[in-house]
DNA sequence: CAACCTGAATTAACACTGTTTACTTTGTCA
DNA sequence: TGACAAAGTAAACAGTGTTAATTCAGGTTG
């Protein structure tokens, strides 16, 4: 891979970008069922088989697209917290709000990201490598934020002895393997907070709170405050 | 609708049942992409257009099938708690474990239920009526359990004044409209607990905890205990 | 009993889909 | 300039949801 890409390689990268843009427009404007090889190629003034020069199948094309969603949401969170004042505690709140805002603003992308794993193949099929890597970068962003929080703000996390042994064993294995400077009690608090944040955002995006809420913003803020309290933070 | 259905109506009901059974087997064993009209009809020894005597489209067939998933999971929860001893507090824990067990045992059905809303149509499309009704029956089961818990066990729910006004207004509207004998503070606690339970189960089923957990059972039990603590219950 | 009608099921067809093969054009590089 | 690889096309195949016209059996009514 040369440092200065050829003219052809630039064209190729531009074409992949256009494929993503067109496929995403179809996904957002006309639904997941409308993003087909022929529809994409039609919008680009090409024929469908030409797309096989860029992806070995439609599934790979979609997984490549979904990986960009992980990166885009992650970058939205990162640029938001970089532009925001305040310490690690305030930054954590801002990051959660930024993730929620992106998800609410991009429901089709959010749904595609989280439904892509189990939708096609049965059984616990291993996720596509590129998608998995993007997901790991995503998780890493929030984990770094939490490590910052733990190191600089003195949040209150439960003592390690409070974590049940079978759970502590798994979390300890993860911490040592990835060199994360966090005690198991703090790691448990991180996963618990993530469960709560994801549950809230997913229910909002999927519309499963409509049965009792017309505008879930207030509920989200209350839940976010509860998460902060759970970590011993003040709003 | 006569009390004693005709012979033809019995045959029709049996056929619909067989359609559901075959479609579900395809969904579970070969993935969501394999449940097609032609595959269903092939397995039943029929032709594809015959299915249009029972459903106006494949989407309607699938929504009818998904509605049975809501009812099945709900009934699994209800029969489990009916056979269990203990007061409302213990029953709530058992109900949460029953829902989790069903979801883990039926990942394809769980995914279909929760991904069906936003997968096909863009925008906030209104859910299909039958599916919506099944979802409401599902929600009602857990809400009744919670009302029982609040009325008989004296759980600790936050005072109504602690609920932010914009959130309290929406919850109060729901409570009065559906004649639920609960204060807003308790209703807020219910929604919060549901957010946490759903988030945990969804992350487990979708495999999004694999990055740090090999067996999420212990994490679920810890989260369930935290939810109980949040409601002022003892395990 | 005969006539009628309704519902179930079929065949044929249409407009799509993902994918493969063979072929042509076009840009790059020695 | 000539050779090579990449990009793109046309044609075809198997499979999809859906519709229209048709046939056949069951139940209802004269």
PDB file of C-alpha atoms in Angstrom, chain A residues 83-166:
ATOM      1  CA  UNK A  83     -15.438  20.597  22.423  1.00  0.00           C
ATOM      2  CA  UNK A  84     -16.982  20.517  25.874  1.00  0.00           C
ATOM      3  CA  UNK A  85     -15.525  22.045  29.036  1.00  0.00           C
ATOM      4  CA  UNK A  86     -15.458  20.323  32.417  1.00  0.00           C
ATOM      5  CA  UNK A  87     -13.810  17.378  34.104  1.00  0.00           C
ATOM      6  CA  UNK A  88     -14.171  13.659  33.422  1.00  0.00           C
ATOM      7  CA  UNK A  89     -17.466  13.529  35.327  1.00  0.00           C
ATOM      8  CA  UNK A  90     -19.103  16.174  33.170  1.00  0.00           C
ATOM      9  CA  UNK A  91     -17.589  14.607  30.070  1.00  0.00           C
ATOM     10  CA  UNK A  92     -19.222  11.258  30.860  1.00  0.00           C
ATOM     11  CA  UNK A  93     -22.642  12.856  31.031  1.00  0.00           C
ATOM     12  CA  UNK A  94     -21.991  14.703  27.781  1.00  0.00           C
ATOM     13  CA  UNK A  95     -20.827  11.526  26.079  1.00  0.00           C
ATOM     14  CA  UNK A  96     -23.993   9.668  27.071  1.00  0.00           C
ATOM     15  CA  UNK A  97     -26.155  12.507  25.803  1.00  0.00           C
ATOM     16  CA  UNK A  98     -24.170  12.639  22.566  1.00  0.00           C
ATOM     17  CA  UNK A  99     -24.647   8.923  21.947  1.00  0.00           C
ATOM     18  CA  UNK A 100     -28.347   9.228  22.652  1.00  0.00           C
ATOM     19  CA  UNK A 101     -28.698  12.219  20.337  1.00  0.00           C
ATOM     20  CA  UNK A 102     -26.946  10.421  17.481  1.00  0.00           C
ATOM     21  CA  UNK A 103     -29.072   7.317  17.961  1.00  0.00           C
ATOM     22  CA  UNK A 104     -32.335   9.262  18.036  1.00  0.00           C
ATOM     23  CA  UNK A 105     -31.294  11.226  14.966  1.00  0.00           C
ATOM     24  CA  UNK A 106     -30.292   8.049  13.092  1.00  0.00           C
ATOM     25  CA  UNK A 107     -32.836   5.356  13.970  1.00  0.00           C
ATOM     26  CA  UNK A 108     -32.332   3.409  10.748  1.00  0.00           C
ATOM     27  CA  UNK A 109     -28.581   3.248  11.271  1.00  0.00           C
ATOM     28  CA  UNK A 110     -28.990   2.348  14.944  1.00  0.00           C
ATOM     29  CA  UNK A 111     -31.397  -0.458  14.111  1.00  0.00           C
ATOM     30  CA  UNK A 112     -29.149  -1.797  11.376  1.00  0.00           C
ATOM     31  CA  UNK A 113     -26.155  -1.839  13.714  1.00  0.00           C
ATOM     32  CA  UNK A 114     -27.867  -3.802  16.441  1.00  0.00           C
ATOM     33  CA  UNK A 115     -30.082  -6.063  14.373  1.00  0.00           C
ATOM     34  CA  UNK A 116     -27.376  -7.088  11.917  1.00  0.00           C
ATOM     35  CA  UNK A 117     -25.811  -9.715  14.113  1.00  0.00           C
ATOM     36  CA  UNK A 118     -28.673 -12.156  14.597  1.00  0.00           C
ATOM     37  CA  UNK A 119     -30.874 -11.246  11.663  1.00  0.00           C
ATOM     38  CA  UNK A 120     -29.456 -13.345   8.867  1.00  0.00           C
ATOM     39  CA  UNK A 121     -27.636 -16.381  10.176  1.00  0.00           C
ATOM     40  CA  UNK A 122     -28.949 -18.733  12.857  1.00  0.00           C
ATOM     41  CA  UNK A 123     -26.897 -19.766  15.844  1.00  0.00           C
ATOM     42  CA  UNK A 124     -24.130 -17.751  17.391  1.00  0.00           C
ATOM     43  CA  UNK A 125     -22.478 -16.876  14.106  1.00  0.00           C
ATOM     44  CA  UNK A 126     -19.203 -15.032  14.570  1.00  0.00           C
ATOM     45  CA  UNK A 127     -19.584 -11.380  13.578  1.00  0.00           C
ATOM     46  CA  UNK A 128     -17.846 -10.156  10.440  1.00  0.00           C
ATOM     47  CA  UNK A 129     -14.277  -9.069  11.389  1.00  0.00           C
ATOM     48  CA  UNK A 130     -14.520  -5.464  10.200  1.00  0.00           C
ATOM     49  CA  UNK A 131     -17.817  -4.987  11.995  1.00  0.00           C
ATOM     50  CA  UNK A 132     -16.389  -6.554  15.132  1.00  0.00           C
ATOM     51  CA  UNK A 133     -13.347  -4.286  15.038  1.00  0.00           C
ATOM     52  CA  UNK A 134     -15.545  -1.204  14.663  1.00  0.00           C
ATOM     53  CA  UNK A 135     -17.626  -2.377  17.603  1.00  0.00           C
ATOM     54  CA  UNK A 136     -14.499  -2.791  19.700  1.00  0.00           C
ATOM     55  CA  UNK A 137     -13.330   0.740  18.855  1.00  0.00           C
ATOM     56  CA  UNK A 138     -16.768   1.922  19.913  1.00  0.00           C
ATOM     57  CA  UNK A 139     -16.619   0.092  23.245  1.00  0.00           C
ATOM     58  CA  UNK A 140     -13.065   1.294  23.800  1.00  0.00           C
ATOM     59  CA  UNK A 141     -14.108   4.941  23.572  1.00  0.00           C
ATOM     60  CA  UNK A 142     -16.535   4.593  26.459  1.00  0.00           C
ATOM     61  CA  UNK A 143     -14.172   2.413  28.466  1.00  0.00           C
ATOM     62  CA  UNK A 144     -11.415   5.051  28.167  1.00  0.00           C
ATOM     63  CA  UNK A 145     -13.838   7.699  29.337  1.00  0.00           C
ATOM     64  CA  UNK A 146     -14.666   5.557  32.338  1.00  0.00           C
ATOM     65  CA  UNK A 147     -11.031   4.889  33.180  1.00  0.00           C
ATOM     66  CA  UNK A 148     -10.439   8.644  33.068  1.00  0.00           C
ATOM     67  CA  UNK A 149     -13.399   9.089  35.354  1.00  0.00           C
ATOM     68  CA  UNK A 150     -12.105   6.531  37.814  1.00  0.00           C
ATOM     69  CA  UNK A 151      -8.544   7.866  37.811  1.00  0.00           C
ATOM     70  CA  UNK A 152      -9.244  11.605  38.097  1.00  0.00           C
ATOM     71  CA  UNK A 153     -12.593  12.165  39.704  1.00  0.00           C
ATOM     72  CA  UNK A 154     -12.692   9.645  42.473  1.00  0.00           C
ATOM     73  CA  UNK A 155     -16.047   8.083  41.640  1.00  0.00           C
ATOM     74  CA  UNK A 156     -17.549   5.702  44.137  1.00  0.00           C
ATOM     75  CA  UNK A 157     -17.447   2.160  42.797  1.00  0.00           C
ATOM     76  CA  UNK A 158     -18.327  -0.922  44.856  1.00  0.00           C
ATOM     77  CA  UNK A 159     -15.453  -2.789  46.545  1.00  0.00           C
ATOM     78  CA  UNK A 160     -14.085  -5.768  44.649  1.00  0.00           C
ATOM     79  CA  UNK A 161     -15.340  -8.161  47.322  1.00  0.00           C
ATOM     80  CA  UNK A 162     -18.935  -7.199  46.434  1.00  0.00           C
ATOM     81  CA  UNK A 163     -18.621  -8.647  42.931  1.00  0.00           C
ATOM     82  CA  UNK A 164     -19.823 -12.275  42.887  1.00  0.00           C
ATOM     83  CA  UNK A 165     -16.846 -14.625  42.291  1.00  0.00           C
ATOM     84  CA  UNK A 166     -17.968 -16.134  38.943  1.00  0.00           C
TER      85      UNK A 166
END
